[in-house]
Amino acid sequence: MNLILHCRRRTLASRKLVQTHLPNCHPIKSLEYGSEDLTILPNGLAIISTGLKDPVLPSYSDAPGKMYTLDMSEDSRMKPVELRMGRGFDLDSFNPHGISVYTDETDNSVYLFVVNHPQQKTQVEIFLFVVEDHSLVYVKTIKHEFLHSVNDIVAVGVESFYATNDHYFGGGTLNTLEILLAQPWSNVVYYSPEEVKVVAEGFYMANGINISPDKRHIYVADLFDHNIHVLERLESNGLAPVKVVEVGSLVDNIYVDPETGDLWIGCHPNGWKLFQNDPEDLPGSEVIQIKGIHSEKPVVTQVYADDGSVLIGSSVAAPYGGKLLIGTIYQKALVCDLAKVDQ
């Protein structure tokens, strides 16, 4: 019984959500089976991962996962376009999770890093994004024993990145037990062709990860501790803890505004409902904005909140051009106007 009570506390099972809606929200057609992670390029082109199949969460499509783009700069109804994926890659087992984009400043090549879970294993795929013909060219697959349960990733080079492991164990029934125990066993790993090492640990469930615009700090979302960790990058590629910002929700993926440095976080207001998936008591959605995260008093604001009647299981959110794009683990994606929100 104590385990259940502990788990309920970590998942904010007793939280009552006060709804906060935005104007002119509408779902994005063709993205009905999840949009777990997304990022937006400087030109307004969003890249979105879809079709994640997680063994402890619902999935409403048997089709392999896909990658889409969505032009956020268009004023008309936004229409996602599937990214073609070239030869040399196993499309049938594609199960995309967290994503990150890295631009090589030497030649402006854009690399897309995708966490992939074929057969519920973990590996990282690197693609070259060819804008001209709207395709992904497969570059390589990275596997390593330290990358055993990767959730999200932030690229810092053409083959280097930081990644969160959301579980201590590699899968199966032990992961379910781990969720019940809710112990600080997850970590962050640095990977490069030269070295692979654990650079931060002690998270209850390290989830989203991203980097500051000046590349000096890494942000890590601890889902079961309801907070964001700020860590400083060291010359050794290690990470030094700086501060922790309380959010009060189950924090998932982090988007960093490249202009303001604000953090935008897709959150789960009640994780107990998310795992229960009761159609009579749906899990809701929440988007949190953090302004001035490096100041003495960061401002944490609830920008959007819904009880599940509109949007279920929000996992990521990103602003562009006065609009907010919200993705979910296994349901639809939503775009809304950002009214009375200072970006």
Short mmCIF file of C-alpha atoms in Angstrom, two decimals:
data_model
loop_
_atom_site.label_atom_id
_atom_site.label_comp_id
_atom_site.label_asym_id
_atom_site.label_seq_id
_atom_site.Cartn_x
_atom_site.Cartn_y
_atom_site.Cartn_z
CA MET A 1 0.00 0.00 0.00
CA ASN A 2 2.86 2.41 0.83
CA LEU A 3 4.25 1.88 -2.68
CA ILE A 4 0.93 2.89 -4.20
CA LEU A 5 0.68 5.98 -2.00
CA HIS A 6 4.24 6.92 -2.87
CA CYS A 7 3.49 6.51 -6.57
CA ARG A 8 0.29 8.56 -6.28
CA ARG A 9 2.25 11.37 -4.64
CA ARG A 10 4.92 11.34 -7.34
CA THR A 11 2.28 11.35 -10.10
CA LEU A 12 0.25 14.19 -8.48
CA ALA A 13 -2.78 11.89 -8.41
CA SER A 14 -4.81 14.21 -6.18
CA ARG A 15 -4.20 17.37 -8.18
CA LYS A 16 -7.27 19.24 -9.39
CA LEU A 17 -6.60 21.10 -12.62
CA VAL A 18 -7.85 24.63 -13.23
CA GLN A 19 -8.30 25.01 -16.98
CA THR A 20 -6.59 27.75 -18.97
CA HIS A 21 -7.48 27.83 -22.65
CA LEU A 22 -6.02 29.81 -25.53
CA PRO A 23 -7.99 31.31 -28.45
CA ASN A 24 -8.36 29.84 -31.93
CA CYS A 25 -7.10 26.34 -31.13
CA HIS A 26 -7.47 23.70 -33.82
CA PRO A 27 -6.04 20.21 -34.33
CA ILE A 28 -3.42 19.54 -36.99
CA LYS A 29 -4.73 17.12 -39.60
CA SER A 30 -2.73 13.90 -40.15
CA LEU A 31 -1.22 14.04 -36.65
CA GLU A 32 -3.81 11.96 -34.81
CA TYR A 33 -1.48 9.31 -33.34
CA GLY A 34 0.90 11.38 -31.29
CA SER A 35 3.44 14.15 -31.76
CA GLU A 36 5.64 13.30 -28.80
CA ASP A 37 8.46 15.69 -29.58
CA LEU A 38 9.06 18.60 -31.91
CA THR A 39 11.48 21.40 -32.60
CA ILE A 40 11.22 24.52 -34.75
CA LEU A 41 13.95 25.67 -37.12
CA PRO A 42 14.76 29.41 -37.38
CA ASN A 43 12.69 29.69 -40.59
CA GLY A 44 9.55 28.46 -38.81
CA LEU A 45 9.65 24.87 -40.04
CA ALA A 46 8.66 22.50 -37.25
CA ILE A 47 9.98 18.93 -37.27
CA ILE A 48 7.71 16.50 -35.45
CA SER A 49 8.09 12.88 -34.32
CA THR A 50 4.89 10.83 -34.43
CA GLY A 51 3.61 7.34 -33.66
CA LEU A 52 5.51 6.54 -30.44
CA LYS A 53 4.60 3.16 -28.99
CA ASP A 54 5.32 2.95 -25.27
CA PRO A 55 4.54 -0.35 -23.49
CA VAL A 56 2.91 1.39 -20.51
CA LEU A 57 0.81 3.88 -22.51
CA PRO A 58 -1.94 3.58 -25.13
CA SER A 59 -1.24 3.52 -28.85
CA TYR A 60 -3.97 3.85 -31.46
CA SER A 61 -2.05 2.89 -34.58
CA ASP A 62 -0.07 -0.21 -35.53
CA ALA A 63 1.75 1.68 -38.29
CA PRO A 64 5.45 2.52 -37.86
CA GLY A 65 6.38 5.94 -36.59
CA LYS A 66 6.96 8.83 -38.98
CA MET A 67 8.59 12.24 -39.11
CA TYR A 68 6.69 15.30 -40.33
CA THR A 69 7.36 18.96 -40.96
CA LEU A 70 4.90 21.79 -40.43
CA ASP A 71 5.45 25.29 -41.73
CA MET A 72 4.57 27.58 -38.81
CA SER A 73 5.17 30.69 -40.91
CA GLU A 74 2.11 30.04 -43.07
CA ASP A 75 -0.99 32.02 -42.24
CA SER A 76 -3.33 29.48 -43.79
CA ARG A 77 -4.45 26.22 -42.19
CA MET A 78 -1.25 24.38 -41.44
CA LYS A 79 -0.75 21.10 -43.23
CA PRO A 80 1.96 18.66 -42.10
CA VAL A 81 4.18 17.05 -44.74
CA GLU A 82 5.72 13.62 -44.17
CA LEU A 83 9.49 13.52 -44.44
CA ARG A 84 10.72 10.89 -46.89
CA MET A 85 13.33 8.61 -45.38
CA GLY A 86 15.92 7.17 -47.72
CA ARG A 87 17.37 3.73 -48.21
CA GLY A 88 19.53 1.97 -45.66
CA PHE A 89 17.12 2.47 -42.77
CA ASP A 90 14.55 0.03 -41.33
CA LEU A 91 11.29 1.95 -41.59
CA ASP A 92 9.10 -0.93 -40.40
CA SER A 93 10.48 -0.86 -36.85
CA PHE A 94 10.76 2.93 -36.56
CA ASN A 95 9.48 4.03 -33.13
CA PRO A 96 10.60 7.65 -32.65
CA HIS A 97 10.77 9.36 -29.27
CA GLY A 98 12.81 12.50 -28.48
CA ILE A 99 14.46 14.52 -31.26
CA SER A 100 17.08 17.22 -31.66
CA VAL A 101 18.50 19.26 -34.54
CA TYR A 102 22.13 20.28 -34.98
CA THR A 103 23.39 22.66 -37.66
CA ASP A 104 27.00 22.21 -38.71
CA GLU A 105 28.33 25.78 -39.02
CA THR A 106 31.11 24.72 -41.40
CA ASP A 107 28.70 23.95 -44.24
CA ASN A 108 25.22 24.69 -42.76
CA SER A 109 24.25 21.01 -42.96
CA VAL A 110 21.27 20.20 -40.73
CA TYR A 111 21.40 16.92 -38.79
CA LEU A 112 18.35 15.38 -37.15
CA PHE A 113 18.95 13.14 -34.13
CA VAL A 114 16.08 10.77 -33.27
CA VAL A 115 15.72 8.48 -30.25
CA ASN A 116 14.37 5.22 -31.67
CA HIS A 117 12.90 2.20 -29.85
CA PRO A 118 12.70 -0.70 -32.34
CA GLN A 119 11.32 -3.76 -30.51
CA GLN A 120 11.36 -1.52 -27.39
CA LYS A 121 15.14 -1.34 -27.45
CA THR A 122 17.02 1.98 -27.53
CA GLN A 123 19.24 3.48 -30.18
CA VAL A 124 19.91 6.92 -31.63
CA GLU A 125 19.50 7.58 -35.35
CA ILE A 126 21.30 10.40 -37.12
CA PHE A 127 19.89 11.77 -40.39
CA LEU A 128 20.89 14.56 -42.72
CA PHE A 129 17.90 16.81 -43.38
CA VAL A 130 17.84 17.72 -47.07
CA VAL A 131 15.61 20.77 -47.31
CA GLU A 132 15.53 20.87 -51.12
CA ASP A 133 13.75 17.55 -51.59
CA HIS A 134 12.18 17.38 -48.12
CA SER A 135 13.89 14.14 -47.12
CA LEU A 136 16.01 12.53 -44.45
CA VAL A 137 19.21 10.80 -45.52
CA TYR A 138 20.22 8.09 -43.07
CA VAL A 139 23.72 8.68 -41.67
CA LYS A 140 24.24 6.19 -38.84
CA THR A 141 22.82 4.35 -35.81
CA ILE A 142 24.36 4.71 -32.37
CA LYS A 143 24.01 2.04 -29.70
CA HIS A 144 25.79 1.88 -26.35
CA GLU A 145 25.27 0.13 -23.03
CA PHE A 146 25.02 3.53 -21.30
CA LEU A 147 22.17 4.48 -23.67
CA HIS A 148 19.80 1.79 -22.39
CA SER A 149 16.53 3.70 -21.85
CA VAL A 150 16.86 7.01 -23.67
CA ASN A 151 13.92 9.38 -23.60
CA ASP A 152 15.25 12.62 -25.07
CA ILE A 153 18.40 14.02 -26.61
CA VAL A 154 20.11 17.32 -27.34
CA ALA A 155 22.76 17.33 -30.06
CA VAL A 156 25.95 19.36 -29.52
CA GLY A 157 27.94 18.14 -32.53
CA VAL A 158 27.55 16.12 -35.73
CA GLU A 159 27.95 12.90 -33.70
CA SER A 160 27.83 14.09 -30.08
CA PHE A 161 24.93 14.67 -27.72
CA TYR A 162 23.55 14.61 -24.20
CA ALA A 163 20.74 12.12 -23.55
CA THR A 164 18.38 11.31 -20.67
CA ASN A 165 17.82 7.75 -19.49
CA ASP A 166 14.34 7.75 -17.95
CA HIS A 167 14.78 4.31 -16.33
CA TYR A 168 17.58 2.49 -14.56
CA PHE A 169 16.55 -0.83 -16.04
CA GLY A 170 16.51 -1.54 -19.75
CA GLY A 171 12.85 -2.56 -20.05
CA GLY A 172 10.25 -5.20 -19.19
CA THR A 173 8.48 -5.69 -15.88
CA LEU A 174 11.35 -4.11 -13.92
CA ASN A 175 10.44 -0.76 -15.48
CA THR A 176 6.91 -1.04 -14.08
CA LEU A 177 8.32 -1.83 -10.64
CA GLU A 178 10.67 1.12 -11.00
CA ILE A 179 7.74 3.48 -11.63
CA LEU A 180 6.05 2.20 -8.45
CA LEU A 181 9.23 2.59 -6.40
CA ALA A 182 9.87 6.07 -7.86
CA GLN A 183 13.49 6.26 -6.77
CA PRO A 184 16.14 8.72 -8.07
CA TRP A 185 17.87 6.19 -10.32
CA SER A 186 17.84 7.83 -13.74
CA ASN A 187 20.63 9.86 -15.32
CA VAL A 188 22.06 11.97 -18.14
CA VAL A 189 24.75 10.61 -20.48
CA TYR A 190 27.21 12.43 -22.71
CA TYR A 191 28.03 10.62 -25.96
CA SER A 192 30.72 11.31 -28.53
CA PRO A 193 32.82 9.00 -30.72
CA GLU A 194 35.71 9.67 -28.32
CA GLU A 195 33.99 9.09 -24.97
CA VAL A 196 30.73 8.06 -23.35
CA LYS A 197 30.02 8.83 -19.72
CA VAL A 198 27.33 9.55 -17.14
CA VAL A 199 27.43 13.29 -16.46
CA ALA A 200 24.47 13.78 -14.09
CA GLU A 201 22.41 11.41 -11.97
CA GLY A 202 19.95 11.27 -9.10
CA PHE A 203 16.82 12.08 -11.14
CA TYR A 204 13.50 10.41 -10.36
CA MET A 205 12.77 10.28 -14.09
CA ALA A 206 15.01 12.35 -16.35
CA ASN A 207 12.82 13.20 -19.32
CA GLY A 208 13.17 16.24 -21.60
CA ILE A 209 16.57 17.82 -22.19
CA ASN A 210 17.66 20.94 -24.04
CA ILE A 211 20.38 23.57 -24.22
CA SER A 212 20.53 27.33 -23.63
CA PRO A 213 20.91 29.61 -26.67
CA ASP A 214 24.52 30.42 -25.66
CA LYS A 215 25.25 26.66 -25.37
CA ARG A 216 26.60 27.11 -21.82
CA HIS A 217 23.81 25.38 -19.88
CA ILE A 218 21.80 22.18 -20.15
CA TYR A 219 18.21 21.92 -18.90
CA VAL A 220 16.82 18.59 -17.69
CA ALA A 221 13.17 17.88 -16.84
CA ASP A 222 12.64 15.51 -13.90
CA LEU A 223 9.14 14.20 -14.54
CA PHE A 224 8.54 12.58 -11.14
CA ASP A 225 10.16 15.42 -9.15
CA HIS A 226 8.14 18.08 -11.01
CA ASN A 227 11.09 20.38 -11.66
CA ILE A 228 13.72 21.61 -14.12
CA HIS A 229 17.42 21.18 -13.37
CA VAL A 230 19.85 23.79 -14.68
CA LEU A 231 23.36 22.42 -15.24
CA GLU A 232 26.50 24.16 -16.46
CA ARG A 233 28.55 22.58 -19.26
CA LEU A 234 32.18 22.01 -18.37
CA GLU A 235 35.21 21.86 -20.67
CA SER A 236 35.32 18.11 -20.00
CA ASN A 237 31.72 17.85 -21.35
CA GLY A 238 30.62 17.05 -17.82
CA LEU A 239 27.76 18.91 -16.15
CA ALA A 240 27.77 20.86 -12.89
CA PRO A 241 24.46 21.52 -11.06
CA VAL A 242 23.50 25.18 -10.83
CA LYS A 243 19.90 25.30 -9.59
CA VAL A 244 16.52 23.57 -9.61
CA VAL A 245 13.29 25.34 -10.59
CA GLU A 246 10.04 23.92 -9.23
CA VAL A 247 7.21 23.62 -11.75
CA GLY A 248 4.47 21.72 -9.92
CA SER A 249 3.57 19.47 -12.86
CA LEU A 250 4.99 16.32 -14.46
CA VAL A 251 7.44 17.97 -16.83
CA ASP A 252 8.06 16.28 -20.18
CA ASN A 253 9.89 17.84 -23.16
CA ILE A 254 11.58 21.25 -23.09
CA TYR A 255 11.67 23.75 -25.96
CA VAL A 256 14.02 26.73 -25.60
CA ASP A 257 13.09 29.93 -27.40
CA PRO A 258 16.26 30.85 -29.35
CA GLU A 259 15.56 34.58 -29.04
CA THR A 260 14.43 35.02 -25.43
CA GLY A 261 15.87 31.89 -23.80
CA ASP A 262 12.44 31.15 -22.28
CA LEU A 263 11.66 27.50 -21.58
CA TRP A 264 8.38 26.07 -22.88
CA ILE A 265 7.46 22.72 -21.34
CA GLY A 266 4.81 20.18 -22.24
CA CYS A 267 3.50 18.79 -18.96
CA HIS A 268 1.18 16.15 -17.51
CA PRO A 269 -0.87 17.76 -14.74
CA ASN A 270 -1.89 14.37 -13.32
CA GLY A 271 0.38 11.44 -14.15
CA TRP A 272 -1.84 8.96 -12.35
CA LYS A 273 -4.60 9.59 -14.87
CA LEU A 274 -2.06 9.31 -17.70
CA PHE A 275 -1.06 5.80 -16.68
CA GLN A 276 -4.63 4.72 -15.79
CA ASN A 277 -6.08 5.97 -19.11
CA ASP A 278 -9.68 5.83 -17.89
CA PRO A 279 -12.02 7.08 -20.68
CA GLU A 280 -14.33 8.39 -17.95
CA ASP A 281 -11.52 10.35 -16.28
CA LEU A 282 -9.15 11.45 -19.03
CA PRO A 283 -5.59 12.67 -18.47
CA GLY A 284 -5.23 16.35 -19.17
CA SER A 285 -2.61 18.62 -20.69
CA GLU A 286 -0.59 21.58 -19.49
CA VAL A 287 1.97 23.97 -20.96
CA ILE A 288 4.35 25.87 -18.69
CA GLN A 289 6.56 28.82 -19.64
CA ILE A 290 9.64 29.73 -17.56
CA LYS A 291 11.03 33.23 -18.05
CA GLY A 292 14.39 34.31 -16.64
CA ILE A 293 15.45 30.85 -15.56
CA HIS A 294 18.94 32.10 -14.68
CA SER A 295 17.63 35.01 -12.60
CA GLU A 296 17.14 34.93 -8.84
CA LYS A 297 13.39 34.60 -9.29
CA PRO A 298 12.39 32.75 -12.49
CA VAL A 299 8.76 33.37 -13.50
CA VAL A 300 6.81 30.13 -13.94
CA THR A 301 3.53 30.61 -15.81
CA GLN A 302 0.76 28.21 -16.79
CA VAL A 303 0.03 29.16 -20.40
CA TYR A 304 -2.41 26.37 -21.28
CA ALA A 305 -4.28 23.74 -19.30
CA ASP A 306 -7.04 21.35 -20.33
CA ASP A 307 -8.76 18.51 -18.49
CA GLY A 308 -8.53 16.09 -21.43
CA SER A 309 -11.76 17.14 -23.13
CA VAL A 310 -9.71 18.93 -25.81
CA LEU A 311 -6.18 17.54 -25.52
CA ILE A 312 -4.78 14.40 -23.84
CA GLY A 313 -1.22 13.89 -22.65
CA SER A 314 0.67 17.00 -23.78
CA SER A 315 4.38 16.27 -24.05
CA VAL A 316 5.87 19.31 -25.82
CA ALA A 317 5.05 22.88 -26.77
CA ALA A 318 6.82 25.52 -28.86
CA PRO A 319 5.91 29.09 -29.86
CA TYR A 320 6.48 30.70 -33.23
CA GLY A 321 5.02 33.80 -34.84
CA GLY A 322 2.37 34.40 -32.19
CA LYS A 323 1.17 30.79 -32.24
CA LEU A 324 1.75 27.85 -29.92
CA LEU A 325 2.18 24.31 -31.24
CA ILE A 326 1.39 21.61 -28.66
CA GLY A 327 2.25 17.94 -29.17
CA THR A 328 1.04 14.88 -27.29
CA ILE A 329 2.33 11.38 -26.58
CA TYR A 330 -0.35 9.45 -28.44
CA GLN A 331 -3.19 11.82 -29.37
CA LYS A 332 -3.53 14.84 -31.68
CA ALA A 333 -1.42 17.97 -32.03
CA LEU A 334 -2.94 21.38 -31.43
CA VAL A 335 -2.07 24.88 -32.60
CA CYS A 336 -3.40 27.95 -30.79
CA ASP A 337 -2.98 31.71 -30.80
CA LEU A 338 -0.79 33.04 -28.01
CA ALA A 339 -3.09 35.63 -26.47
CA LYS A 340 -1.80 37.90 -23.72
CA VAL A 341 1.35 35.84 -23.33
CA ASP A 342 4.64 37.69 -23.53
CA GLN A 343 6.96 35.56 -25.63
#
